[in-house]
Short mmCIF file of C-alpha atoms in Angstrom, two decimals:
data_model
loop_
_atom_site.label_atom_id
_atom_site.label_comp_id
_atom_site.label_asym_id
_atom_site.label_seq_id
_atom_site.Cartn_x
_atom_site.Cartn_y
_atom_site.Cartn_z
CA UNK A 1 24.96 208.93 97.49
CA UNK A 2 27.90 206.54 97.37
CA UNK A 3 25.66 203.88 96.65
CA UNK A 4 23.71 205.47 93.96
CA UNK A 5 26.64 206.65 92.50
CA UNK A 6 28.30 202.98 92.23
CA UNK A 7 24.74 202.06 90.17
CA UNK A 8 25.42 204.83 87.87
CA UNK A 9 28.80 203.96 87.38
CA UNK A 10 27.79 200.54 86.83
CA UNK A 11 25.06 201.28 84.12
CA UNK A 12 27.54 203.72 82.17
CA UNK A 13 30.15 200.51 82.06
CA UNK A 14 30.57 199.56 78.60
CA UNK A 15 30.31 195.87 77.82
CA UNK A 16 33.00 194.91 76.09
CA UNK A 17 32.35 191.95 73.36
CA UNK A 18 34.78 189.40 72.03
CA UNK A 19 34.48 188.39 67.77
CA UNK A 20 36.11 185.36 66.35
CA UNK A 21 38.92 187.50 65.23
CA UNK A 22 39.84 187.46 68.57
CA UNK A 23 40.52 184.39 68.94
CA UNK A 24 43.73 182.99 67.15
CA UNK A 25 44.54 178.19 67.46
CA UNK A 26 48.47 178.15 66.50
CA UNK A 27 49.70 175.05 65.84
CA UNK A 28 50.58 172.61 67.97
CA UNK A 29 49.57 175.32 71.01
CA UNK A 30 46.17 175.95 72.74
CA UNK A 31 44.27 178.85 71.73
CA UNK A 32 45.67 182.10 71.90
CA UNK A 33 43.07 184.60 72.95
CA UNK A 34 43.00 188.57 72.94
CA UNK A 35 41.42 191.04 75.42
CA UNK A 36 41.61 194.57 75.67
CA UNK A 37 42.60 197.97 72.75
CA UNK A 38 45.50 196.84 72.29
CA UNK A 39 48.98 198.12 74.31
CA UNK A 40 50.94 197.28 77.53
CA UNK A 41 47.65 196.64 80.02
CA UNK A 42 46.10 194.59 77.05
CA UNK A 43 46.44 190.06 77.07
CA UNK A 44 47.56 189.53 73.53
CA UNK A 45 46.62 185.99 74.75
CA UNK A 46 50.75 185.20 73.35
CA UNK A 47 52.81 183.49 75.82
CA UNK A 48 56.49 184.16 74.94
CA UNK A 49 59.70 182.40 76.35
CA UNK A 50 63.13 184.97 75.60
CA UNK A 51 66.09 182.94 76.16
CA UNK A 52 69.09 185.47 76.12
CA UNK A 53 66.77 188.15 77.67
CA UNK A 54 69.96 189.99 79.35
CA UNK A 55 71.86 190.81 76.15
CA UNK A 56 71.85 193.43 74.92
CA UNK A 57 69.28 192.35 72.20
CA UNK A 58 67.16 190.69 74.84
CA UNK A 59 65.89 193.96 76.68
CA UNK A 60 65.13 195.48 73.61
CA UNK A 61 62.99 192.35 72.20
CA UNK A 62 61.45 191.98 75.74
CA UNK A 63 60.37 195.88 75.57
CA UNK A 64 58.70 194.87 72.11
CA UNK A 65 56.54 192.00 73.55
CA UNK A 66 55.12 193.66 76.40
CA UNK A 67 54.44 196.37 74.85
CA UNK A 68 51.90 194.16 73.23
CA UNK A 69 50.52 192.52 76.35
CA UNK A 70 52.44 189.19 75.59
CA UNK A 71 53.46 187.87 79.09
CA UNK A 72 57.01 186.90 78.15
CA UNK A 73 59.09 184.41 80.66
CA UNK A 74 62.65 186.19 80.85
CA UNK A 75 65.49 183.33 81.97
CA UNK A 76 67.92 184.06 83.99
CA UNK A 77 71.31 182.53 85.87
CA UNK A 78 72.31 185.82 87.99
CA UNK A 79 68.37 187.31 89.15
CA UNK A 80 70.33 191.06 89.88
CA UNK A 81 70.56 190.02 85.33
CA UNK A 82 67.04 191.09 84.45
CA UNK A 83 65.38 193.06 86.94
CA UNK A 84 65.75 196.27 84.42
CA UNK A 85 63.55 193.90 82.49
CA UNK A 86 60.63 194.11 84.67
CA UNK A 87 58.73 197.80 84.33
CA UNK A 88 58.96 196.65 80.76
CA UNK A 89 55.41 194.90 81.36
CA UNK A 90 52.22 195.51 83.20
CA UNK A 91 51.64 193.57 86.82
CA UNK A 92 52.30 189.67 85.70
CA UNK A 93 53.73 190.24 82.28
CA UNK A 94 57.40 189.62 82.94
CA UNK A 95 58.31 186.29 84.89
CA UNK A 96 61.96 185.88 85.60
CA UNK A 97 62.53 182.12 86.02
CA UNK A 98 65.72 180.52 86.94
CA UNK A 99 67.82 178.23 84.04
CA UNK A 100 70.89 176.37 82.60
CA UNK A 101 71.91 175.97 79.23
CA UNK A 102 73.44 172.74 80.38
CA UNK A 103 70.34 172.01 82.22
CA UNK A 104 67.43 170.08 80.32
CA UNK A 105 64.73 169.71 82.91
CA UNK A 106 65.06 173.81 83.60
CA UNK A 107 65.23 174.64 80.29
CA UNK A 108 61.86 173.14 79.81
CA UNK A 109 59.82 174.69 82.69
CA UNK A 110 60.62 177.79 80.95
CA UNK A 111 59.01 176.75 77.49
CA UNK A 112 56.39 174.44 78.78
CA UNK A 113 53.50 176.79 79.19
CA UNK A 114 55.15 179.44 75.67
CA UNK A 115 53.53 179.39 71.95
CA UNK A 116 56.68 181.21 70.98
CA UNK A 117 60.08 180.78 71.95
CA UNK A 118 63.23 182.90 70.52
CA UNK A 119 66.56 181.57 71.43
CA UNK A 120 68.74 184.96 71.35
CA UNK A 121 71.50 182.79 73.41
CA UNK A 122 75.02 182.72 72.01
CA UNK A 123 79.11 183.23 72.80
CA UNK A 124 80.62 185.94 70.67
CA UNK A 125 84.08 184.50 72.42
CA UNK A 126 85.21 181.37 74.55
CA UNK A 127 86.14 181.06 78.23
CA UNK A 128 86.66 178.57 80.40
CA UNK A 129 83.35 177.49 81.04
CA UNK A 130 81.79 177.90 77.26
CA UNK A 131 83.06 177.22 74.34
CA UNK A 132 82.00 178.56 70.91
CA UNK A 133 80.24 174.63 70.36
CA UNK A 134 78.56 174.55 73.87
CA UNK A 135 76.62 177.71 73.43
CA UNK A 136 76.42 178.37 69.23
CA UNK A 137 75.21 174.45 68.73
CA UNK A 138 74.97 171.86 71.95
CA UNK A 139 72.98 174.99 73.88
CA UNK A 140 70.69 175.66 70.55
CA UNK A 141 70.42 171.87 69.29
CA UNK A 142 68.96 171.13 73.34
CA UNK A 143 67.35 174.47 73.47
CA UNK A 144 65.33 172.77 69.75
CA UNK A 145 64.64 169.45 71.02
CA UNK A 146 63.07 170.27 74.17
CA UNK A 147 61.16 173.22 71.99
CA UNK A 148 60.06 170.25 69.93
CA UNK A 149 59.31 167.64 73.09
CA UNK A 150 56.89 170.60 74.56
CA UNK A 151 54.77 170.93 71.60
CA UNK A 152 56.47 174.81 71.34
CA UNK A 153 54.17 176.42 68.21
CA UNK A 154 56.66 178.25 67.31
CA UNK A 155 60.38 178.94 67.37
CA UNK A 156 62.85 181.93 66.25
CA UNK A 157 66.44 181.28 66.60
CA UNK A 158 68.97 183.91 66.16
CA UNK A 159 71.86 183.20 64.27
CA UNK A 160 74.81 185.54 62.56
CA UNK A 161 74.96 187.08 58.88
CA UNK A 162 77.86 185.69 58.27
CA UNK A 163 76.79 182.02 59.52
CA UNK A 164 78.78 179.58 57.15
CA UNK A 165 80.53 176.19 57.24
CA UNK A 166 83.66 177.24 55.45
CA UNK A 167 84.77 180.39 57.14
CA UNK A 168 88.05 181.13 58.46
CA UNK A 169 86.25 182.31 62.07
CA UNK A 170 85.20 179.59 64.53
CA UNK A 171 82.47 181.95 65.89
CA UNK A 172 80.94 182.04 62.41
CA UNK A 173 81.64 177.83 61.92
CA UNK A 174 79.38 177.31 65.31
CA UNK A 175 76.45 179.33 64.25
CA UNK A 176 76.06 177.83 61.40
CA UNK A 177 76.47 174.63 62.38
CA UNK A 178 73.76 175.94 65.06
CA UNK A 179 71.52 176.42 62.62
CA UNK A 180 72.29 173.32 60.82
CA UNK A 181 71.11 171.13 64.63
CA UNK A 182 68.36 173.49 65.61
CA UNK A 183 67.09 172.41 62.03
CA UNK A 184 66.77 169.00 62.52
CA UNK A 185 65.42 169.38 65.50
CA UNK A 186 62.56 171.10 65.14
CA UNK A 187 62.07 171.64 61.32
CA UNK A 188 59.88 174.55 61.46
CA UNK A 189 61.84 176.86 63.52
CA UNK A 190 62.67 180.08 61.81
CA UNK A 191 66.42 181.18 61.31
CA UNK A 192 66.97 184.71 61.48
CA UNK A 193 70.55 186.13 59.94
CA UNK A 194 70.71 190.16 61.70
CA UNK A 195 73.85 191.98 60.30
CA UNK A 196 76.20 194.07 63.21
CA UNK A 197 74.22 195.82 65.51
CA UNK A 198 74.50 199.65 66.29
CA UNK A 199 73.14 200.87 69.59
CA UNK A 200 73.15 202.44 73.18
CA UNK A 201 75.39 200.13 74.30
CA UNK A 202 76.74 198.56 71.23
CA UNK A 203 80.41 196.73 70.81
CA UNK A 204 80.38 199.04 67.03
CA UNK A 205 79.96 202.58 67.37
CA UNK A 206 80.73 202.74 71.35
CA UNK A 207 83.70 200.82 70.77
CA UNK A 208 85.44 202.98 67.67
CA UNK A 209 84.64 206.20 69.92
CA UNK A 210 87.32 205.19 72.66
CA UNK A 211 89.57 202.16 71.19
CA UNK A 212 89.86 203.45 67.04
CA UNK A 213 93.38 201.41 67.19
CA UNK A 214 91.33 198.16 67.54
CA UNK A 215 89.62 199.16 64.21
CA UNK A 216 92.30 199.83 62.30
CA UNK A 217 93.09 196.30 61.66
CA UNK A 218 92.87 195.27 57.60
CA UNK A 219 93.57 199.32 57.38
CA UNK A 220 90.41 199.97 58.19
CA UNK A 221 88.41 198.25 54.68
CA UNK A 222 87.09 195.66 56.54
CA UNK A 223 83.07 195.85 54.90
CA UNK A 224 80.40 195.37 56.97
CA UNK A 225 76.37 196.02 57.03
CA UNK A 226 75.39 197.41 60.26
CA UNK A 227 72.18 197.69 61.42
CA UNK A 228 70.32 199.28 64.01
CA UNK A 229 69.22 197.29 67.47
CA UNK A 230 65.71 197.99 67.39
CA UNK A 231 64.80 197.49 64.29
CA UNK A 232 66.10 193.84 64.58
CA UNK A 233 63.88 194.03 67.84
CA UNK A 234 61.28 194.94 65.60
CA UNK A 235 61.39 192.09 63.41
CA UNK A 236 61.77 189.63 65.67
CA UNK A 237 58.34 190.60 67.51
CA UNK A 238 56.80 191.10 64.06
CA UNK A 239 57.69 187.20 63.92
CA UNK A 240 55.55 186.47 66.62
CA UNK A 241 52.97 185.98 63.94
CA UNK A 242 54.96 185.26 61.26
CA UNK A 243 56.66 182.94 58.81
CA UNK A 244 57.96 179.81 60.09
CA UNK A 245 60.64 177.02 58.18
CA UNK A 246 62.70 179.68 56.78
CA UNK A 247 66.39 181.45 56.93
CA UNK A 248 65.36 185.44 57.12
CA UNK A 249 68.77 187.89 56.54
CA UNK A 250 68.74 191.01 57.57
CA UNK A 251 71.43 193.20 56.64
CA UNK A 252 72.33 196.84 57.45
CA UNK A 253 70.84 198.88 54.57
CA UNK A 254 74.34 200.30 53.70
CA UNK A 255 77.30 199.16 53.17
CA UNK A 256 80.33 200.86 55.74
CA UNK A 257 83.59 200.02 55.69
CA UNK A 258 85.74 200.91 59.21
CA UNK A 259 87.05 203.42 57.79
CA UNK A 260 83.66 205.27 56.71
CA UNK A 261 82.67 204.22 60.29
CA UNK A 262 85.71 205.93 61.91
CA UNK A 263 85.76 209.04 59.98
CA UNK A 264 81.76 209.47 61.40
CA UNK A 265 82.24 208.62 65.09
CA UNK A 266 85.11 211.58 64.38
CA UNK A 267 82.86 213.75 62.38
CA UNK A 268 79.46 213.47 65.31
CA UNK A 269 81.73 214.41 68.19
CA UNK A 270 83.67 216.59 67.03
CA UNK A 271 87.50 214.86 68.39
CA UNK A 272 89.67 214.51 65.92
CA UNK A 273 90.33 212.17 63.59
CA UNK A 274 93.11 209.09 64.93
CA UNK A 275 96.01 208.50 63.72
CA UNK A 276 96.67 205.22 65.44
CA UNK A 277 98.88 202.41 62.94
CA UNK A 278 97.94 199.99 61.81
CA UNK A 279 99.45 197.03 64.04
CA UNK A 280 100.09 194.04 61.27
CA UNK A 281 97.85 191.12 61.79
CA UNK A 282 100.20 188.82 63.59
CA UNK A 283 101.31 190.91 66.52
CA UNK A 284 97.50 191.63 67.50
CA UNK A 285 96.98 187.45 66.97
CA UNK A 286 99.39 187.24 69.23
CA UNK A 287 98.41 190.48 71.32
CA UNK A 288 94.66 188.75 71.90
CA UNK A 289 96.23 185.40 72.92
CA UNK A 290 98.02 187.11 75.83
CA UNK A 291 94.87 189.57 76.81
CA UNK A 292 92.82 185.95 77.20
CA UNK A 293 95.20 185.70 80.51
CA UNK A 294 93.12 188.13 82.60
CA UNK A 295 89.53 187.02 83.65
CA UNK A 296 87.60 189.82 81.50
CA UNK A 297 86.88 189.60 78.14
CA UNK A 298 88.98 190.93 76.10
CA UNK A 299 89.42 190.83 72.02
CA UNK A 300 90.44 187.35 71.60
CA UNK A 301 92.04 185.87 68.64
CA UNK A 302 88.81 185.00 66.87
CA UNK A 303 87.59 188.01 67.09
CA UNK A 304 91.23 189.94 65.25
CA UNK A 305 89.98 186.71 62.68
CA UNK A 306 86.77 188.79 62.21
CA UNK A 307 88.18 192.17 61.72
CA UNK A 308 89.05 190.93 58.16
CA UNK A 309 86.45 189.50 57.05
CA UNK A 310 83.96 191.41 55.45
CA UNK A 311 79.62 190.87 55.34
CA UNK A 312 77.78 188.79 53.48
CA UNK A 313 76.28 191.23 51.05
CA UNK A 314 78.96 193.80 50.93
CA UNK A 315 80.70 192.82 47.15
CA UNK A 316 79.88 195.59 44.26
CA UNK A 317 76.57 192.91 43.80
CA UNK A 318 75.50 192.96 47.24
CA UNK A 319 75.36 196.45 47.72
CA UNK A 320 71.74 196.83 46.31
CA UNK A 321 71.04 193.15 48.25
CA UNK A 322 68.08 194.68 50.65
CA UNK A 323 67.19 191.30 52.67
CA UNK A 324 63.97 189.70 53.83
CA UNK A 325 63.77 193.01 55.59
CA UNK A 326 59.40 193.33 53.44
CA UNK A 327 58.95 189.60 55.00
CA UNK A 328 59.11 191.09 58.33
CA UNK A 329 57.53 194.60 57.72
CA UNK A 330 60.16 196.87 58.81
CA UNK A 331 62.15 199.09 57.05
CA UNK A 332 65.99 199.77 58.36
CA UNK A 333 67.45 202.44 59.27
CA UNK A 334 70.85 204.37 58.47
CA UNK A 335 73.29 205.24 61.02
CA UNK A 336 74.25 208.06 59.86
CA UNK A 337 70.53 209.19 61.28
CA UNK A 338 70.64 207.36 64.27
CA UNK A 339 74.66 207.86 65.68
CA UNK A 340 74.05 211.22 67.78
CA UNK A 341 72.04 209.67 70.06
CA UNK A 342 74.77 206.74 70.59
CA UNK A 343 78.15 209.64 70.33
CA UNK A 344 76.86 212.56 72.25
CA UNK A 345 78.60 211.69 75.10
CA UNK A 346 81.90 211.77 73.92
CA UNK A 347 81.93 214.80 72.88
CA UNK A 348 83.46 217.71 75.10
CA UNK A 349 81.49 220.48 76.93
CA UNK A 350 82.07 223.01 74.20
CA UNK A 351 80.76 220.78 71.42
CA UNK A 352 77.99 219.38 73.29
CA UNK A 353 74.91 221.13 71.99
CA UNK A 354 76.83 221.69 68.65
CA UNK A 355 74.76 220.61 65.17
CA UNK A 356 75.69 217.27 64.00
CA UNK A 357 77.66 216.73 60.63
CA UNK A 358 78.45 214.54 58.18
CA UNK A 359 80.80 213.63 56.18
CA UNK A 360 80.59 214.67 52.77
CA UNK A 361 80.63 210.61 51.73
CA UNK A 362 78.17 209.57 53.64
CA UNK A 363 75.39 212.44 52.76
CA UNK A 364 72.28 211.50 51.42
CA UNK A 365 70.90 214.33 48.83
CA UNK A 366 68.94 215.34 51.67
CA UNK A 367 70.90 215.43 54.06
CA UNK A 368 73.34 217.60 51.55
CA UNK A 369 70.93 220.25 50.57
CA UNK A 370 69.45 220.84 54.89
CA UNK A 371 74.00 221.37 55.06
CA UNK A 372 74.03 220.57 58.96
CA UNK A 373 71.52 219.62 61.11
CA UNK A 374 70.73 218.83 65.39
#
């Protein structure tokens, strides 16, 4: 009986066939052959290395890639940093490998079998071991040179929307310098310039909910273009087969000031608005310098400088500037539509299930007609 059932099962099994559409031959790489209906348990044929996978953006990008059936190499310095990435892909889809940004041999081993490499490595504050130049410039250059030497088909380098060689911020200057050395070492590299992130683990809305006084600098008039981190991850995932040899600016869909975001946080969490005073810049710089004496990261002097700098595309002409989202096939989401998902935990028990309210100045026409919503 068991034997006949097995024969019947074999007879009814459909034999999948492959066509020319399943075969892609990237430049400077082996042929890519897809297999399966698509999805987590399929094989996209691509192998991607995500350098900086343990960061905030890295986890979302790894999830997007693995969900497509892509094998993802996740380099780590501490193995515990990538344990949460393993369940994101099917068996064998997530490949952890040890690396160090100063070790060329380990970098080469991490990218050698990949047809696309994402460089998400960045440093927003300096430490005794790594300066802005060490990570954002020399590290980026080393990665690009090794990718070129290992015949990687595509290199996607993540910079910052405000990267500029003339910036008052050393961080932004190092990001601009990193772009130049990457283009020189890997001419076909794609440079991505996202705006400041907001999301579950962000350093924007969560920080505003806990330490509003740190966002009152510049009288909270600094203008930024915040973008949902999931939208950036999806854009990077789409770039696996997208345009190369280009620079893509990905700002948020709307211009915000720190004041408007503080009002949004207060409104969504039902917490009283902050009446914290505006700390003078000279005093805040002195406090930030003193904060560097401890061994855990606190606000740095360069971050204080950045709190006084408007994002690119926030002036009168730039408010209607949408960036290059059309080229990556993503429509960015407004922060007002998603803020409750990140900020509900800051509500008190009495207000936890109350409807969401948005400041009148930030409501869309549809939201104004609908009123409060849950």
